[in-house]
Amino acid sequence: MSITEHELEIKLEGVEDPDIGEDIVSLGLVNDVRIEDETARISLAFNAPYAPSELELGNRVREVIEDAGLEPDLRAHVDEEHGFDQEVLPRVRNVIAVSSGKGGVGKTTVAANLAAGLQKRGAMVGLLDADIHGPNVPQILPVESDPGVTPNEEIVPPRSDGVRVISMGMMMEDEDDPAILRGPMVNKFMMKFLEGVEWGRLDYLIVDLPPGTGDATLNLLQSMPVTGSVVVTTPQEMALDDTRKGIQMFNKHDTPVLGVVENMSSFVCPSCGDQHGLFGTGGADTIVDRYDVPLLGRIPIHPDFGADGSEGALVKDDDSEVQDSLEDVVGEIADRIGEQNRRKVSENVTHEPTNKLPTETED
């Protein structure tokens, strides 16, 4: 005798979210269960495509379905009832701000490799270089064409090996020209980038913020539905002091801090492979302990991954010795995005069994 939809849902209560510590049904992460022709169609309130933890949760759901003698058909769906903004950037699932308290810590390099790393996993990704005065993204992710313009005068971002990129650096006649702009003009360019770019459908929009806690950063936090922020620092005490200020800024604007990336954590000798803590060790741990935020990873100093970055995303370079560290950071950030989104669902949805299946997208 075939299992019923209610019985299958009860079995799904045995699948626990490893980050939150409760089962996916109690958390409201199961939108709908439907069985048709020996196929179980399950709608899940997941919103972090290709995050390792959500992929694993999906595999565990499939195992439950297959153990029940059914074929699994999983979909992912979230909307306003789950707590997600559907008005600002409705075709962008997650906006991730990458910030630093001061310049020169490798923030842009981390942002570019995060975007490229998520795209490498299969996600649709855009990268907005919001560092108006220091637009360095095109140096790391050189684009394949000039920006386009739609009939509605929206900017169409060019691509860099699959990542859609827009940057003030593309608006300069010469790459060495300085962006000499006062506050109102900076805000004007920022709003054009926020409202006047046709990104298409994106799983992740990575925003490389200007360093510090100035107007441009505050305007972005007030204008976009930011899923969470990634703070980049180095082990040096001066950088850590500014990092604390950045975290406080995000906390005051109710923007979740996904965690801290410690760049230049140690020097990897290219000859012998030994690591040396040139700027001290464990500096980010003090931030993690004080503000109760995750350490997303440590990236060593290496000749092909300095503070100024390099042409091309090393997360895609199989010959780079720092590729593994970068992939670990990308996976950890994706998992924290998934956890943040699932917690949002659990706070906004009271689970009630239903047979109504909403319009969905494939997971």
Short mmCIF file of C-alpha atoms in Angstrom, two decimals:
data_model
loop_
_atom_site.label_atom_id
_atom_site.label_comp_id
_atom_site.label_asym_id
_atom_site.label_seq_id
_atom_site.Cartn_x
_atom_site.Cartn_y
_atom_site.Cartn_z
CA MET A 1 0.00 0.00 0.00
CA SER A 2 1.38 3.41 -1.01
CA ILE A 3 2.38 5.89 1.64
CA THR A 4 0.14 8.95 2.07
CA GLU A 5 1.27 12.54 1.80
CA HIS A 6 0.70 13.04 5.53
CA GLU A 7 2.72 9.94 6.37
CA LEU A 8 5.58 11.10 4.15
CA GLU A 9 5.56 14.50 5.83
CA ILE A 10 5.86 12.80 9.21
CA LYS A 11 8.90 10.90 7.91
CA LEU A 12 10.44 14.21 6.82
CA GLU A 13 10.37 15.28 10.47
CA GLY A 14 13.39 13.00 10.85
CA VAL A 15 15.50 15.34 8.67
CA GLU A 16 17.27 17.81 10.97
CA ASP A 17 18.78 21.11 9.90
CA PRO A 18 22.43 20.75 11.05
CA ASP A 19 22.89 24.51 11.52
CA ILE A 20 19.68 25.28 13.41
CA GLY A 21 19.25 21.97 15.22
CA GLU A 22 15.54 21.42 14.49
CA ASP A 23 13.75 19.31 11.91
CA ILE A 24 12.83 20.88 8.59
CA VAL A 25 9.09 20.39 9.07
CA SER A 26 8.97 22.16 12.44
CA LEU A 27 11.03 25.00 10.97
CA GLY A 28 8.46 25.52 8.21
CA LEU A 29 10.97 24.60 5.50
CA VAL A 30 8.58 22.12 3.85
CA ASN A 31 6.10 24.16 1.82
CA ASP A 32 4.17 21.26 0.37
CA VAL A 33 4.14 17.50 -0.07
CA ARG A 34 2.35 15.96 -3.04
CA ILE A 35 2.41 12.40 -4.32
CA GLU A 36 1.40 11.69 -7.92
CA ASP A 37 2.09 8.53 -9.95
CA GLU A 38 4.63 7.21 -7.43
CA THR A 39 6.53 10.51 -7.52
CA ALA A 40 6.82 12.71 -4.45
CA ARG A 41 6.94 16.39 -5.30
CA ILE A 42 8.36 18.31 -2.37
CA SER A 43 8.54 22.10 -2.21
CA LEU A 44 11.26 23.32 0.15
CA ALA A 45 11.79 26.87 1.43
CA PHE A 46 15.46 26.93 0.44
CA ASN A 47 17.05 30.04 -1.04
CA ALA A 48 20.83 29.46 -1.21
CA PRO A 49 21.45 27.58 -4.47
CA TYR A 50 24.52 25.31 -4.45
CA ALA A 51 25.24 25.89 -0.76
CA PRO A 52 26.82 22.63 0.50
CA SER A 53 24.52 22.38 3.54
CA GLU A 54 21.36 22.80 1.48
CA LEU A 55 22.57 20.33 -1.11
CA GLU A 56 23.13 17.84 1.71
CA LEU A 57 19.69 18.54 3.18
CA GLY A 58 18.21 17.96 -0.26
CA ASN A 59 20.03 14.62 -0.50
CA ARG A 60 18.67 13.56 2.89
CA VAL A 61 15.12 14.44 1.79
CA ARG A 62 15.65 12.34 -1.36
CA GLU A 63 16.79 9.40 0.78
CA VAL A 64 13.62 9.60 2.86
CA ILE A 65 11.50 9.66 -0.29
CA GLU A 66 13.35 6.76 -1.90
CA ASP A 67 13.14 4.70 1.30
CA ALA A 68 9.38 5.20 1.08
CA GLY A 69 9.44 3.64 -2.40
CA LEU A 70 8.86 6.89 -4.32
CA GLU A 71 10.73 8.93 -6.90
CA PRO A 72 11.85 12.34 -5.54
CA ASP A 73 11.07 15.61 -7.32
CA LEU A 74 12.37 18.53 -5.25
CA ARG A 75 11.69 22.20 -5.85
CA ALA A 76 12.76 25.38 -4.04
CA HIS A 77 10.36 28.26 -3.43
CA VAL A 78 10.31 31.33 -1.19
CA ASP A 79 8.34 34.57 -1.37
CA GLU A 80 6.94 37.34 0.80
CA GLU A 81 5.22 34.97 3.21
CA HIS A 82 8.66 33.58 4.06
CA GLY A 83 9.97 37.08 4.82
CA PHE A 84 11.69 37.85 1.50
CA ASP A 85 11.43 41.21 -0.27
CA GLN A 86 9.70 40.85 -3.65
CA GLU A 87 9.74 44.53 -4.66
CA VAL A 88 13.38 45.63 -4.65
CA LEU A 89 15.47 43.50 -7.03
CA PRO A 90 12.71 40.86 -7.29
CA ARG A 91 14.79 38.67 -9.63
CA VAL A 92 17.81 38.59 -7.29
CA ARG A 93 17.59 35.91 -4.60
CA ASN A 94 20.46 37.04 -2.35
CA VAL A 95 22.42 40.29 -1.99
CA ILE A 96 25.75 39.77 -0.23
CA ALA A 97 27.76 42.81 0.88
CA VAL A 98 31.52 42.37 1.14
CA SER A 99 33.10 45.04 3.33
CA SER A 100 36.22 46.02 5.20
CA GLY A 101 36.96 48.58 7.88
CA LYS A 102 39.96 49.90 5.92
CA GLY A 103 41.49 49.64 2.47
CA GLY A 104 44.32 47.35 1.46
CA VAL A 105 43.11 44.18 3.18
CA GLY A 106 42.11 42.34 0.01
CA LYS A 107 38.35 42.99 0.16
CA THR A 108 37.91 43.26 -3.60
CA THR A 109 39.96 40.14 -4.21
CA VAL A 110 37.76 38.21 -1.78
CA ALA A 111 34.57 39.61 -3.35
CA ALA A 112 35.70 38.70 -6.88
CA ASN A 113 36.69 35.18 -5.88
CA LEU A 114 33.44 34.73 -3.96
CA ALA A 115 31.46 35.66 -7.07
CA ALA A 116 33.58 33.44 -9.31
CA GLY A 117 33.48 30.58 -6.81
CA LEU A 118 29.69 30.62 -6.57
CA GLN A 119 29.45 30.74 -10.37
CA LYS A 120 31.86 27.82 -10.57
CA ARG A 121 29.46 25.80 -8.39
CA GLY A 122 26.66 26.45 -10.88
CA ALA A 123 24.95 29.57 -9.52
CA MET A 124 23.90 32.64 -11.52
CA VAL A 125 26.01 35.45 -10.08
CA GLY A 126 26.46 39.19 -10.48
CA LEU A 127 29.19 41.38 -9.01
CA LEU A 128 28.55 45.07 -8.33
CA ASP A 129 31.71 47.08 -7.75
CA ALA A 130 30.32 49.75 -5.44
CA ASP A 131 33.77 51.05 -4.49
CA ILE A 132 33.29 54.19 -6.56
CA HIS A 133 36.67 55.76 -5.73
CA GLY A 134 38.66 52.53 -6.09
CA PRO A 135 36.93 50.37 -8.70
CA ASN A 136 39.39 47.47 -8.98
CA VAL A 137 37.07 44.59 -9.83
CA PRO A 138 37.75 44.76 -13.61
CA GLN A 139 41.45 44.15 -12.90
CA ILE A 140 40.64 40.83 -11.25
CA LEU A 141 37.66 39.87 -13.41
CA PRO A 142 38.32 41.38 -16.85
CA VAL A 143 35.08 41.60 -18.80
CA GLU A 144 34.53 40.21 -22.27
CA SER A 145 32.73 43.28 -23.71
CA ASP A 146 31.53 46.78 -22.90
CA PRO A 147 28.31 47.30 -20.93
CA GLY A 148 25.13 47.33 -23.01
CA VAL A 149 22.04 49.53 -22.73
CA THR A 150 18.39 48.47 -22.95
CA PRO A 151 15.70 50.56 -24.70
CA ASN A 152 14.73 51.69 -21.17
CA GLU A 153 18.29 52.97 -20.67
CA GLU A 154 19.17 50.30 -18.14
CA ILE A 155 22.78 49.12 -18.07
CA VAL A 156 23.34 45.52 -19.16
CA PRO A 157 26.37 44.11 -17.31
CA PRO A 158 29.06 42.41 -19.39
CA ARG A 159 30.39 39.04 -18.26
CA SER A 160 33.69 37.82 -16.94
CA ASP A 161 33.86 34.06 -17.38
CA GLY A 162 30.18 33.71 -16.53
CA VAL A 163 29.95 36.38 -13.79
CA ARG A 164 27.95 39.51 -14.66
CA VAL A 165 30.00 42.55 -13.64
CA ILE A 166 29.35 46.27 -13.39
CA SER A 167 31.91 48.76 -12.12
CA MET A 168 32.73 52.44 -12.13
CA GLY A 169 36.02 51.34 -13.67
CA MET A 170 34.13 50.57 -16.89
CA MET A 171 32.99 54.20 -17.11
CA MET A 172 36.53 55.63 -17.12
CA GLU A 173 38.25 56.54 -20.40
CA ASP A 174 41.57 55.43 -18.93
CA GLU A 175 42.01 52.88 -16.15
CA ASP A 176 44.39 55.29 -14.37
CA ASP A 177 41.84 58.14 -14.29
CA PRO A 178 40.84 59.02 -10.71
CA ALA A 179 37.16 59.05 -9.72
CA ILE A 180 37.10 62.58 -8.27
CA LEU A 181 33.53 62.77 -7.00
CA ARG A 182 31.91 64.51 -4.07
CA GLY A 183 29.26 62.88 -1.89
CA PRO A 184 26.15 63.78 -3.96
CA MET A 185 27.75 62.48 -7.18
CA VAL A 186 28.87 59.29 -5.46
CA ASN A 187 25.31 58.73 -4.29
CA LYS A 188 24.01 59.43 -7.80
CA PHE A 189 26.27 56.77 -9.30
CA MET A 190 25.38 54.36 -6.51
CA MET A 191 21.65 54.75 -7.12
CA LYS A 192 22.17 54.26 -10.85
CA PHE A 193 24.03 51.02 -10.11
CA LEU A 194 21.33 49.93 -7.67
CA GLU A 195 18.26 50.85 -9.70
CA GLY A 196 19.41 51.16 -13.30
CA VAL A 197 21.12 47.81 -14.00
CA GLU A 198 19.36 44.94 -15.75
CA TRP A 199 20.92 41.98 -13.92
CA GLY A 200 18.45 39.39 -15.13
CA ARG A 201 17.78 36.47 -12.80
CA LEU A 202 20.50 35.98 -10.19
CA ASP A 203 21.02 33.55 -7.34
CA TYR A 204 23.61 35.87 -5.79
CA LEU A 205 24.51 39.53 -6.25
CA ILE A 206 27.87 40.24 -4.61
CA VAL A 207 28.40 43.90 -3.73
CA ASP A 208 32.00 45.07 -3.20
CA LEU A 209 31.48 47.98 -0.79
CA PRO A 210 33.83 50.93 -0.33
CA PRO A 211 36.10 50.51 2.70
CA GLY A 212 34.97 52.12 5.92
CA THR A 213 31.52 53.21 7.09
CA GLY A 214 30.71 56.15 4.81
CA ASP A 215 27.55 57.40 3.08
CA ALA A 216 27.79 55.03 0.10
CA THR A 217 27.69 52.00 2.37
CA LEU A 218 24.84 53.39 4.46
CA ASN A 219 22.80 54.22 1.34
CA LEU A 220 23.20 50.68 0.07
CA LEU A 221 22.06 49.18 3.38
CA GLN A 222 19.00 51.42 3.31
CA SER A 223 18.17 50.82 -0.37
CA MET A 224 18.68 47.09 -0.90
CA PRO A 225 17.43 43.94 0.81
CA VAL A 226 20.88 42.76 1.95
CA THR A 227 20.87 39.09 2.95
CA GLY A 228 24.05 39.47 4.93
CA SER A 229 27.54 40.94 5.02
CA VAL A 230 31.00 39.40 4.84
CA VAL A 231 33.70 41.38 6.65
CA VAL A 232 37.30 41.08 5.42
CA THR A 233 40.22 41.85 7.70
CA THR A 234 43.88 41.04 8.25
CA PRO A 235 45.48 39.93 11.55
CA GLN A 236 46.96 43.39 12.15
CA GLU A 237 45.53 45.24 15.16
CA MET A 238 44.84 48.41 13.17
CA ALA A 239 42.74 46.48 10.66
CA LEU A 240 40.96 44.65 13.48
CA ASP A 241 40.04 47.96 15.16
CA ASP A 242 38.37 49.16 11.95
CA THR A 243 36.71 45.77 11.48
CA ARG A 244 35.00 46.14 14.85
CA LYS A 245 33.55 49.48 13.71
CA GLY A 246 32.24 47.89 10.53
CA ILE A 247 30.51 45.10 12.42
CA GLN A 248 28.93 47.65 14.75
CA MET A 249 27.62 49.55 11.72
CA PHE A 250 25.94 46.45 10.29
CA ASN A 251 24.46 45.59 13.69
CA LYS A 252 22.96 49.08 14.05
CA HIS A 253 21.31 48.72 10.62
CA ASP A 254 19.97 45.21 11.34
CA THR A 255 22.11 43.68 8.61
CA PRO A 256 23.21 40.14 9.52
CA VAL A 257 26.98 39.66 9.64
CA LEU A 258 27.59 36.28 8.00
CA GLY A 259 31.12 36.17 9.35
CA VAL A 260 34.72 37.32 9.04
CA VAL A 261 37.35 36.36 6.47
CA GLU A 262 40.93 36.76 7.68
CA ASN A 263 43.06 37.56 4.65
CA MET A 264 46.89 37.53 4.72
CA SER A 265 46.62 35.25 7.74
CA SER A 266 50.09 33.82 7.12
CA PHE A 267 52.80 33.79 4.48
CA VAL A 268 53.19 30.60 2.47
CA CYS A 269 56.77 30.22 1.31
CA PRO A 270 56.61 29.32 -2.41
CA SER A 271 59.86 27.32 -2.11
CA CYS A 272 59.29 25.17 0.97
CA GLY A 273 55.56 25.53 1.64
CA ASP A 274 56.04 26.59 5.29
CA GLN A 275 53.64 29.17 6.77
CA HIS A 276 54.79 32.24 8.71
CA GLY A 277 52.57 34.70 10.62
CA LEU A 278 54.07 37.94 9.33
CA PHE A 279 51.22 40.09 10.69
CA GLY A 280 50.53 38.08 13.82
CA THR A 281 48.27 35.08 14.25
CA GLY A 282 44.72 34.52 15.40
CA GLY A 283 43.75 38.18 15.10
CA ALA A 284 40.29 37.45 13.71
CA ASP A 285 39.59 35.15 16.65
CA THR A 286 39.22 38.20 18.90
CA ILE A 287 36.48 39.52 16.57
CA VAL A 288 34.76 36.15 16.49
CA ASP A 289 34.77 35.84 20.28
CA ARG A 290 33.68 39.40 21.00
CA TYR A 291 30.84 39.68 18.50
CA ASP A 292 29.81 36.02 18.29
CA VAL A 293 30.18 35.85 14.50
CA PRO A 294 31.60 32.92 12.53
CA LEU A 295 35.13 32.79 11.19
CA LEU A 296 34.50 32.04 7.52
CA GLY A 297 38.09 31.12 6.75
CA ARG A 298 41.70 32.19 6.59
CA ILE A 299 43.47 33.00 3.33
CA PRO A 300 47.28 33.00 3.32
CA ILE A 301 49.59 35.50 1.67
CA HIS A 302 50.86 34.05 -1.55
CA PRO A 303 52.65 35.58 -4.56
CA ASP A 304 49.55 35.05 -6.72
CA PHE A 305 47.06 36.32 -4.12
CA GLY A 306 48.26 39.61 -2.64
CA ALA A 307 46.39 42.62 -1.37
CA ASP A 308 46.25 44.00 -4.93
CA GLY A 309 44.80 40.79 -6.33
CA SER A 310 45.67 39.38 -9.71
CA GLU A 311 44.06 39.05 -13.10
CA GLY A 312 41.60 36.20 -12.99
CA ALA A 313 39.86 34.53 -10.06
CA LEU A 314 42.23 32.06 -8.43
CA VAL A 315 39.30 30.04 -7.11
CA LYS A 316 39.02 28.80 -10.70
CA ASP A 317 42.77 28.22 -11.13
CA ASP A 318 43.48 24.54 -10.55
CA ASP A 319 47.22 25.27 -10.41
CA SER A 320 46.95 27.83 -7.61
CA GLU A 321 48.08 26.80 -4.13
CA VAL A 322 45.42 29.01 -2.55
CA GLN A 323 42.50 27.54 -4.52
CA ASP A 324 41.53 25.12 -1.76
CA SER A 325 41.46 27.91 0.85
CA LEU A 326 39.28 30.04 -1.42
CA GLU A 327 36.87 27.20 -2.18
CA ASP A 328 36.50 26.53 1.54
CA VAL A 329 35.66 30.20 2.13
CA VAL A 330 33.11 30.23 -0.71
CA GLY A 331 31.42 27.08 0.61
CA GLU A 332 31.34 28.44 4.16
CA ILE A 333 29.80 31.75 3.04
CA ALA A 334 27.18 29.93 0.96
CA ASP A 335 26.28 27.82 4.01
CA ARG A 336 25.92 30.90 6.20
CA ILE A 337 23.66 32.49 3.57
CA GLY A 338 21.53 29.34 3.59
CA GLU A 339 21.37 29.27 7.39
CA GLN A 340 20.39 32.95 7.53
CA ASN A 341 17.61 32.40 4.99
CA ARG A 342 16.27 29.28 6.72
CA ARG A 343 16.19 31.10 10.06
CA LYS A 344 14.21 33.88 8.36
CA VAL A 345 11.72 31.31 7.08
CA SER A 346 11.32 29.78 10.53
CA GLU A 347 10.64 33.21 12.02
CA ASN A 348 8.00 34.10 9.43
CA VAL A 349 6.20 30.83 8.74
CA THR A 350 4.06 28.78 11.10
CA HIS A 351 4.00 25.27 9.70
CA GLU A 352 0.60 24.04 8.64
CA PRO A 353 0.20 20.92 6.45
CA THR A 354 -1.16 21.90 3.05
CA ASN A 355 -1.77 20.32 -0.33
CA LYS A 356 -1.44 23.55 -2.22
CA LEU A 357 1.77 23.72 -4.28
CA PRO A 358 2.93 27.27 -5.21
CA THR A 359 4.73 28.27 -8.34
CA GLU A 360 8.27 27.01 -7.91
CA THR A 361 11.73 26.98 -9.35
CA GLU A 362 13.86 23.90 -9.68
CA ASP A 363 16.43 23.38 -6.90
#
